[in-house]
mmCIF file of C-alpha atoms in Angstrom:
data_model
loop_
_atom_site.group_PDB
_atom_site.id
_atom_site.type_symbol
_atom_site.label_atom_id
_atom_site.label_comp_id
_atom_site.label_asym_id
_atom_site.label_seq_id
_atom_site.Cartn_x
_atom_site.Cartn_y
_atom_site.Cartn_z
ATOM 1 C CA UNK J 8 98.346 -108.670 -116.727
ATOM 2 C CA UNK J 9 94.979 -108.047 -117.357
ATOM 3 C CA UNK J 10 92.347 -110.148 -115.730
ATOM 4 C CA UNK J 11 88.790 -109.886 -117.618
ATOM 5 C CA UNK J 12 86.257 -110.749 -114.961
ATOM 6 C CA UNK J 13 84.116 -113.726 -115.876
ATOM 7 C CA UNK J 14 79.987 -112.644 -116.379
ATOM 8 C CA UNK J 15 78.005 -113.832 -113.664
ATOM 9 C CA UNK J 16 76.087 -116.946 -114.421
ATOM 10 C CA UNK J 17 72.348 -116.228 -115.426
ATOM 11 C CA UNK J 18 70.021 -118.245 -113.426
ATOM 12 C CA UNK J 19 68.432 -121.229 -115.289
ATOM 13 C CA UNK J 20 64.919 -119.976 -115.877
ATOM 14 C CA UNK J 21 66.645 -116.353 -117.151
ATOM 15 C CA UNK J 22 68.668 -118.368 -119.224
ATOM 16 C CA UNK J 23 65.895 -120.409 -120.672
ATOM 17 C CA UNK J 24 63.500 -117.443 -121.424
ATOM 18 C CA UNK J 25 66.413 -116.086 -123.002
ATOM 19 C CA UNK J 26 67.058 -119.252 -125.191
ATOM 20 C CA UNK J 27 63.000 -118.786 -125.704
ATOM 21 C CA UNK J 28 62.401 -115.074 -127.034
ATOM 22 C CA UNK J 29 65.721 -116.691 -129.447
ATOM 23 C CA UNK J 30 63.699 -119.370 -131.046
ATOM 24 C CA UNK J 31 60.626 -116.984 -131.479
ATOM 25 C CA UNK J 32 62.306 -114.564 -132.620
ATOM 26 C CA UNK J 33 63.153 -117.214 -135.393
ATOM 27 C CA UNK J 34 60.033 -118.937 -135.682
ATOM 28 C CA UNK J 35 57.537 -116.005 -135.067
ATOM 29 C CA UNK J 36 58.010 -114.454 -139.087
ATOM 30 C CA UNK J 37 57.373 -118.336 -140.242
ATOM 31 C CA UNK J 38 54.505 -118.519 -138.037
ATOM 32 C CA UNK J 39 52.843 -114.754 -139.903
ATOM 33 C CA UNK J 40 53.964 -116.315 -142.983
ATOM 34 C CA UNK J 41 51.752 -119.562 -142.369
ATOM 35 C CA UNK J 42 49.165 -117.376 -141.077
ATOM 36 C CA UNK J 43 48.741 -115.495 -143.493
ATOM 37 C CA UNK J 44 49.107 -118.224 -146.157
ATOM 38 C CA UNK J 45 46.017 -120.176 -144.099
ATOM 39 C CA UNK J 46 44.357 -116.913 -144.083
ATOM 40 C CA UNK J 47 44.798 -116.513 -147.695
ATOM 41 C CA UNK J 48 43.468 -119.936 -148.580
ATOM 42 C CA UNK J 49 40.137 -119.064 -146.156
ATOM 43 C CA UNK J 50 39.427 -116.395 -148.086
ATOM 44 C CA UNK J 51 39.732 -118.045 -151.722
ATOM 45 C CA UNK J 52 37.801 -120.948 -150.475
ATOM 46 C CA UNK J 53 34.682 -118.511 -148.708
ATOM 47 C CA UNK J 54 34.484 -117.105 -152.555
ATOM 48 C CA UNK J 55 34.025 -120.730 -153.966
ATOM 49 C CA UNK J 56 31.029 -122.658 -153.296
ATOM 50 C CA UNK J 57 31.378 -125.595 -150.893
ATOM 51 C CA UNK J 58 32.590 -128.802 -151.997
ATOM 52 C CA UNK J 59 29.650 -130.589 -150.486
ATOM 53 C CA UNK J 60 27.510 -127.757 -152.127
ATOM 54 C CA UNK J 61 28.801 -128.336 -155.492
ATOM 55 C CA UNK J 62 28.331 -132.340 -156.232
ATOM 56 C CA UNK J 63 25.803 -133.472 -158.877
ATOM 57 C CA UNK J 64 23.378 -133.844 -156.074
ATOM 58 C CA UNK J 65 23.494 -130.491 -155.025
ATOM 59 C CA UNK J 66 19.968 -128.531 -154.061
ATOM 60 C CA UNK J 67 19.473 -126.553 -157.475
ATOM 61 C CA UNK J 68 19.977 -122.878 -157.372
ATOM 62 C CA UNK J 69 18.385 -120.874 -160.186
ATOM 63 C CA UNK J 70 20.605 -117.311 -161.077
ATOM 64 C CA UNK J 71 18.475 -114.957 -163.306
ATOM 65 C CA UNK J 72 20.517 -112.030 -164.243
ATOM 66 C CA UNK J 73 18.951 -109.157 -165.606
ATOM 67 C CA UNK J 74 21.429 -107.741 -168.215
ATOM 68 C CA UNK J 75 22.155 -105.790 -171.437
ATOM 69 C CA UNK J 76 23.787 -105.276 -174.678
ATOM 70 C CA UNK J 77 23.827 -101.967 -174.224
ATOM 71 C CA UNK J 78 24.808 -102.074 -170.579
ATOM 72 C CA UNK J 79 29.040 -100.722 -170.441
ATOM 73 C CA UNK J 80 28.441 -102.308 -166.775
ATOM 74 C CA UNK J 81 27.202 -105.698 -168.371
ATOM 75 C CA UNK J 82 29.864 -107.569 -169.773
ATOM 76 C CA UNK J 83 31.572 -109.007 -166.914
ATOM 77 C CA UNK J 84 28.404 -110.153 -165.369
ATOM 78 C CA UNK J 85 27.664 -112.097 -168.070
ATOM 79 C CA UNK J 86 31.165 -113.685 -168.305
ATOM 80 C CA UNK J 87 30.225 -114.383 -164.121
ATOM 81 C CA UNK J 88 26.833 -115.775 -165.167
ATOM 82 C CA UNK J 89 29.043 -118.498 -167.662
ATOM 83 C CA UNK J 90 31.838 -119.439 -165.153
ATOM 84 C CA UNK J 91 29.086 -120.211 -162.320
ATOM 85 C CA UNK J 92 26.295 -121.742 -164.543
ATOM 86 C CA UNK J 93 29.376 -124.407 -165.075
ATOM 87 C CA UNK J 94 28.883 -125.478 -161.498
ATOM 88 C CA UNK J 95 26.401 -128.221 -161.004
ATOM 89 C CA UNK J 96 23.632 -127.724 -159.404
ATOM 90 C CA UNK J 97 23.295 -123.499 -160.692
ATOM 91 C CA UNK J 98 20.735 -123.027 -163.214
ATOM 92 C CA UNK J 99 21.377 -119.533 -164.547
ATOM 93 C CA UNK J 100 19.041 -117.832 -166.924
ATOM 94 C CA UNK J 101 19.657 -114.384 -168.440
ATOM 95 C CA UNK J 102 17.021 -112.167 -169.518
ATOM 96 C CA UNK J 103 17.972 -109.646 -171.711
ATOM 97 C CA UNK J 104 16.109 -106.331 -170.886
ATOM 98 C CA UNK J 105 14.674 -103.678 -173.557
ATOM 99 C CA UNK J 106 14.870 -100.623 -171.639
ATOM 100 C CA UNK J 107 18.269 -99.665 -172.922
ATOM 101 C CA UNK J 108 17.390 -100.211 -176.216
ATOM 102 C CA UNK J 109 17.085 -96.376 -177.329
ATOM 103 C CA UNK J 110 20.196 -95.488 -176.010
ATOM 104 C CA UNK J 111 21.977 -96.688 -179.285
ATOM 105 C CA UNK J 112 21.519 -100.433 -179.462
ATOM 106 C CA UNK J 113 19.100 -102.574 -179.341
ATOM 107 C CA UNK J 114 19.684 -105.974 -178.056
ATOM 108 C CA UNK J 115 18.842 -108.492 -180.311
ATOM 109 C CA UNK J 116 17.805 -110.755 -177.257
ATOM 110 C CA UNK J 117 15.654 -108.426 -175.817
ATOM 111 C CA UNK J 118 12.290 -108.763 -174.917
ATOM 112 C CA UNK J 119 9.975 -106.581 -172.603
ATOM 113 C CA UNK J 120 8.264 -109.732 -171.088
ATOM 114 C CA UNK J 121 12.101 -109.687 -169.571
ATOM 115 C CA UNK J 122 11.806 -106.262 -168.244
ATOM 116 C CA UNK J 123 8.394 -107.002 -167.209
ATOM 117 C CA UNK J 124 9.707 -109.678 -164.595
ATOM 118 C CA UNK J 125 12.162 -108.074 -163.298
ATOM 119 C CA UNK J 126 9.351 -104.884 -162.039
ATOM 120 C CA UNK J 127 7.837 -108.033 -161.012
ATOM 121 C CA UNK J 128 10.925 -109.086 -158.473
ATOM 122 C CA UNK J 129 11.224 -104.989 -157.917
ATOM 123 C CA UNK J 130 7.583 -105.196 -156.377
ATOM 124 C CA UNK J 131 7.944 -108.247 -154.535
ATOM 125 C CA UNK J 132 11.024 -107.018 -152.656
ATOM 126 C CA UNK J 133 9.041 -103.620 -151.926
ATOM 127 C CA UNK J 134 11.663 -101.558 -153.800
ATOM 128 C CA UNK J 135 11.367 -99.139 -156.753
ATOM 129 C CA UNK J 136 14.993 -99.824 -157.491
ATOM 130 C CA UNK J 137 15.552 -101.410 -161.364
ATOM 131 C CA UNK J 138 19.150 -101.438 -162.665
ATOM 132 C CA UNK J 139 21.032 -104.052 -164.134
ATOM 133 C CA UNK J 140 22.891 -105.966 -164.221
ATOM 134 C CA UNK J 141 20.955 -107.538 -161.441
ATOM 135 C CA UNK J 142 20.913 -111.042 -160.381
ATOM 136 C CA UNK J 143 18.009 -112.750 -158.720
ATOM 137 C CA UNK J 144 18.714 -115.661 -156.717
ATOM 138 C CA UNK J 145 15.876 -118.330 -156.345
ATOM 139 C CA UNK J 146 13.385 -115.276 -156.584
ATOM 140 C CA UNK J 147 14.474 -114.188 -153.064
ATOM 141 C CA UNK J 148 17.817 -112.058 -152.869
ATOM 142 C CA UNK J 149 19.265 -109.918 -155.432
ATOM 143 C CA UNK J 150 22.968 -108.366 -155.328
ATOM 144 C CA UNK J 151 24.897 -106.663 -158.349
ATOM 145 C CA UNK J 152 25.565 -109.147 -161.043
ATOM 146 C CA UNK J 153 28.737 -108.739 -161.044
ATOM 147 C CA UNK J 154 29.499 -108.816 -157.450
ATOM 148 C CA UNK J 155 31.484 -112.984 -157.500
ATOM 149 C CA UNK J 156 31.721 -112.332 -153.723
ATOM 150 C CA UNK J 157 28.185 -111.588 -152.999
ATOM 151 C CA UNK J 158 26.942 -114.017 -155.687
ATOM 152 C CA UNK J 159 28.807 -117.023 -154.440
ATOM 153 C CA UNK J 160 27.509 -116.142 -150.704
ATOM 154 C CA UNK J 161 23.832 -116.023 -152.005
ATOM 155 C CA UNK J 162 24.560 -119.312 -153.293
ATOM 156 C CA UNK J 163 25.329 -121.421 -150.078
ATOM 157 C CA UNK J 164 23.165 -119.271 -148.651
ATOM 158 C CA UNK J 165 20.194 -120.721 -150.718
ATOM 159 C CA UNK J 166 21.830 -123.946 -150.608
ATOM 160 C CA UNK J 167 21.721 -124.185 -146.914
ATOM 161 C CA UNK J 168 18.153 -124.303 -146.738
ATOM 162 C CA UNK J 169 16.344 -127.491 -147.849
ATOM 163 C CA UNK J 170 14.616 -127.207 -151.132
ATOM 164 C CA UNK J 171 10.254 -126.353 -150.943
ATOM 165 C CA UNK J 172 9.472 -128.658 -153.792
ATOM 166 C CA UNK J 173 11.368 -131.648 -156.081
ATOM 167 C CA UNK J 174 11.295 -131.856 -159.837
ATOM 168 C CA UNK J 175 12.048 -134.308 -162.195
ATOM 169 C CA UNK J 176 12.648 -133.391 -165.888
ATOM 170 C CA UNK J 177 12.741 -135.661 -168.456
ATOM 171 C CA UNK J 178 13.462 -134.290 -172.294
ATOM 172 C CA UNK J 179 12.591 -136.045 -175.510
ATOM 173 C CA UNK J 180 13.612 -133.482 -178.335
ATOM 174 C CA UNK J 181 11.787 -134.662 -181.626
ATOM 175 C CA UNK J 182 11.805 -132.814 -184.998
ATOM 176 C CA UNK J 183 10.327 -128.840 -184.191
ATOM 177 C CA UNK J 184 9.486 -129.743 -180.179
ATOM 178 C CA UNK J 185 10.655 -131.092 -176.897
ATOM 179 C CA UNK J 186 8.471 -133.400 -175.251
ATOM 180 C CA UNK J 187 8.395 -132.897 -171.426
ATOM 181 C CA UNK J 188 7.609 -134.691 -168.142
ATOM 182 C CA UNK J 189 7.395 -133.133 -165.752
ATOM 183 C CA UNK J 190 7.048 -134.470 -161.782
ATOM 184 C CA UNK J 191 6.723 -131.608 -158.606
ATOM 185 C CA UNK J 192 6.433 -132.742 -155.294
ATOM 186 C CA UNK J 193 5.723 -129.632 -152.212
ATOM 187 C CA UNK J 194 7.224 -130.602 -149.048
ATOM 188 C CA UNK J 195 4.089 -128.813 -147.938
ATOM 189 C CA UNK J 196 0.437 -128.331 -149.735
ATOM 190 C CA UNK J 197 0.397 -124.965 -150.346
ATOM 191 C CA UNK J 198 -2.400 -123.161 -148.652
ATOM 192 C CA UNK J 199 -3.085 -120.434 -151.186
ATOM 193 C CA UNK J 200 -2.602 -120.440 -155.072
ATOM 194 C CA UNK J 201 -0.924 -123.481 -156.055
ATOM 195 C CA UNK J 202 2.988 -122.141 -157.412
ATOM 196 C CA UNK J 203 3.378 -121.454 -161.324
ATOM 197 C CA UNK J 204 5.394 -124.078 -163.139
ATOM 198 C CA UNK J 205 7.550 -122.264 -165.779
ATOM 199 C CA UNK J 206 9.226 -123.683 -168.604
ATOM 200 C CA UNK J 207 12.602 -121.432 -170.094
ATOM 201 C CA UNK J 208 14.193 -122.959 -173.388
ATOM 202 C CA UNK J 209 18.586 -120.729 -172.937
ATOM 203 C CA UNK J 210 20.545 -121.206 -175.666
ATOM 204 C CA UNK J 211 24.718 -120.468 -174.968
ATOM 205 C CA UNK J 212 27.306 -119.362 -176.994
ATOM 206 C CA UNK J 213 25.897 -116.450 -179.102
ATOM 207 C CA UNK J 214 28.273 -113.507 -179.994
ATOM 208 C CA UNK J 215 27.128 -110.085 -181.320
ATOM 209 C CA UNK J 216 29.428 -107.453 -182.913
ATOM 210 C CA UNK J 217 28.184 -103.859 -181.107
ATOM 211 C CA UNK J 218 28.574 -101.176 -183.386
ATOM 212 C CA UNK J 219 27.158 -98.604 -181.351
ATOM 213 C CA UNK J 220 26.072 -97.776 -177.352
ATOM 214 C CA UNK J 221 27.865 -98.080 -174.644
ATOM 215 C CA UNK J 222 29.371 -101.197 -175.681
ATOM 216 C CA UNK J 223 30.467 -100.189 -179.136
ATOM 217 C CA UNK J 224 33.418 -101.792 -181.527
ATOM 218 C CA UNK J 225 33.051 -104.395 -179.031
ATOM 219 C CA UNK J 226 32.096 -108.063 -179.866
ATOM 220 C CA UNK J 227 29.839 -109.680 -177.153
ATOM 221 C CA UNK J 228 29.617 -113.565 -176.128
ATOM 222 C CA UNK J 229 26.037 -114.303 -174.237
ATOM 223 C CA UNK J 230 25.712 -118.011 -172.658
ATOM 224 C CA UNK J 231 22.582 -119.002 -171.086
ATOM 225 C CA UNK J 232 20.370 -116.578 -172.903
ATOM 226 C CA UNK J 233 16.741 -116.710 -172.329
ATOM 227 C CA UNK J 234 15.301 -117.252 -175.864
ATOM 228 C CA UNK J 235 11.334 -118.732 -174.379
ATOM 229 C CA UNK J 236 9.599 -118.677 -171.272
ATOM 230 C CA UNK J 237 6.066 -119.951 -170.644
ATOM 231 C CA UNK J 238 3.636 -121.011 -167.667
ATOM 232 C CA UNK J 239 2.824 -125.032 -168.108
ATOM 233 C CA UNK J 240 -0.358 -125.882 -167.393
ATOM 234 C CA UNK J 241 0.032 -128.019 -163.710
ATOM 235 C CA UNK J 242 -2.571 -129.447 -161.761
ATOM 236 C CA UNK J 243 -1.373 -129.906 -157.799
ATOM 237 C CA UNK J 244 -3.068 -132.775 -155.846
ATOM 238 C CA UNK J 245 -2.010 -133.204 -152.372
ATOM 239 C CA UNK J 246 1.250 -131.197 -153.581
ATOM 240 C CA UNK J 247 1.710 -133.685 -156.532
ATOM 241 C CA UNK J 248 1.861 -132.630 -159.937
ATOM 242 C CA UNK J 249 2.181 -134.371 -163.189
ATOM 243 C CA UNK J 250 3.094 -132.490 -166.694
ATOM 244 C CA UNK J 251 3.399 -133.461 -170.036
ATOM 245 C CA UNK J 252 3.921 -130.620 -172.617
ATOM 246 C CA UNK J 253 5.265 -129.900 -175.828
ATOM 247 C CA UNK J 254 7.439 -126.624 -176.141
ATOM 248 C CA UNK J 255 8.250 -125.395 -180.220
ATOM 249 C CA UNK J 256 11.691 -125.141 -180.858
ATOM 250 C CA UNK J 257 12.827 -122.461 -183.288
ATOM 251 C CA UNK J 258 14.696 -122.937 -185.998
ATOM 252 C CA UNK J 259 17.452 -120.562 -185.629
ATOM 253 C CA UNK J 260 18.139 -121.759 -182.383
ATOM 254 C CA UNK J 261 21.299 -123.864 -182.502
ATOM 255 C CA UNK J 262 19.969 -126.944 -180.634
ATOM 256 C CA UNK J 263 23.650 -128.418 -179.531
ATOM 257 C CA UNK J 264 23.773 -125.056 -177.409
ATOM 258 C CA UNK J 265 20.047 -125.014 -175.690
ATOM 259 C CA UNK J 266 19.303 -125.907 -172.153
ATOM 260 C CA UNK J 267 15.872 -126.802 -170.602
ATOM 261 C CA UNK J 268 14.991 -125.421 -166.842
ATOM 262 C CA UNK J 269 11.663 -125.753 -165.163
ATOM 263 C CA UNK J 270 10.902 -123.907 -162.456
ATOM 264 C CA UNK J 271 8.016 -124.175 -159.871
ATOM 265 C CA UNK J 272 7.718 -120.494 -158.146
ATOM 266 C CA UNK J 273 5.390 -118.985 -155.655
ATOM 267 C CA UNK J 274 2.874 -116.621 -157.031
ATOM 268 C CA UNK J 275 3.035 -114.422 -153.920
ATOM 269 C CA UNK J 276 6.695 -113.924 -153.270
ATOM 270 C CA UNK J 277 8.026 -115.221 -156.367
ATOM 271 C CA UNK J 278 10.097 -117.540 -154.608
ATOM 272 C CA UNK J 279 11.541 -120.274 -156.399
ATOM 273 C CA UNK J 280 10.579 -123.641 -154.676
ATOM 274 C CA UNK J 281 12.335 -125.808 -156.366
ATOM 275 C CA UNK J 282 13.982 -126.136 -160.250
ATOM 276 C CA UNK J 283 15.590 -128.992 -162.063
ATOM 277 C CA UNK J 284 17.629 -128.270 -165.996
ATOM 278 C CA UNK J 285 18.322 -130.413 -168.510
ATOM 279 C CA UNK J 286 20.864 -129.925 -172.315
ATOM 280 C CA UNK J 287 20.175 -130.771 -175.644
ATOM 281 C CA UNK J 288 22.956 -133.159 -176.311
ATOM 282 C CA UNK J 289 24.210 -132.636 -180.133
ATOM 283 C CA UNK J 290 22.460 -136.355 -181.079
ATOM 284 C CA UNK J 291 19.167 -135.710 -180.127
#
């Protein structure tokens, strides 16, 4: 007969740090899985502004992107420009350059006062660099246009710091104009040149068939295009100002698709202090 020796009895604690490396050896690929699944879920939600950032209250960020028609790189940047300017509390403008304009198209939007402000941003960030597209955020950072990543950080960025000035818009469109008022208040007199109050009339939803350039047999959708920008004559008291103005509307504007932003900027820096935006709803 055969005897088969019995295995000696592990001691308790081997036996429970045996029973131990058992369960994680089950549990550990669940836990990577979850890990990585958090992980995941980080990431999407540091590409997304904040939920707190993005409520109708939310500090007012203006986006100006410097684009082109006849920009190959373009496109997407202006499809980015759309998706974000959906978000309250993002005023995005885009100004349509004309220095690609002999390379095959010219952009029907274009306008060199456009080109004109972005050398001005090029100077104030002591750079010689002009490309597009470019965005400009508040008139203080610029990153590629079509860079979501960097874009959306610029955004909470400029949202964690407390506004420089207030604005409240109101809009009365009548037959050819839009009637404005127009209330700033600094959190601090400024102690140079008072800031520039702009007014910028975007209208959205404007396609263009490209026949030629970089972008040909393509057909282009532009939202938010910059169709009229002007200086408003504002008179600061104690960091209080008080506008009323009258802006012409043109008539081949579509006026269910135009916008209204005012923004008060620094002369010097070309910071944008603060901003406020208003739409044209299709009764007015």
């Amino acid at each position: 007969m055969t005897h088969i020796a019995p295995r000696p009895a592990q001691p308790s604690s081997s036996r429970a740090a045996h029973g131990s490396s058992r369960i994680l050896g089950i549990l550990l690929p669940f836990a990577i899985a979850l890990a990585a699944v958090a992980l995941g879920v980080f990431a999407l939600a540091s590409d997304a502004p904040a939920a707190a950032d993005t409520g109708a209250d939310a500090r007012p960020v203006v986006i100006e992107l410097f684009t082109s028609q006849g920009c190959s790189s373009c496109p997407p940047a202006d499809r980015l420009l759309g998706e974000i300017g959906d978000e309250p509390g993002v005023i995005p403008l885009a100004f349509h350059v004309d220095y690609w304009n002999h390379l095959g198209w010219r952009d029907p939007f274009s306008d060199r006062a456009w080109s004109a402000r972005q050398q001005q941003y090029a100077a104030a960030f002591n750079t010689n660099r002009i490309y597009t597209p470019q965005a400009v955020i508040d008139g203080h950072h610029d990153v590629v246009g079509s860079d979501r990543r960097s874009l959306l950080r610029r955004i909470r960025d400029a949202r964690a710091q407390p506004a420089e000035a207030t604005v409240d818009l109101a809009v009365a469109p009548q037959a050819e104009t839009l009637a404005l008022t127009v209330d700033i208040a600094l959190r601090s007199a400024a102690d140079g040149a008072p800031p520039q109050v702009l007014v910028a009339i975007t209208e959205d939803g404007l396609t263009t068939p490209v026949p030629r350039g970089e972008n040909a047999h393509r057909t282009l959708r532009n939202d938010r295009v910059v169709r009229h920008l002007q200086p408003l004559d504002a008179a600061f008291t104690a960091g209080h100002a008080a506008v009323r103005a009258q802006v012409a509307l043109d008539p081949a504007w579509q006026r269910d698709r135009l916008r209204v932003a005012v923004l008060v900027q620094d002369r010097a820096s070309q910071r944008i202090l603060g901003a406020a935006a208003d739409t044209l709803a299709p009764d007015r």
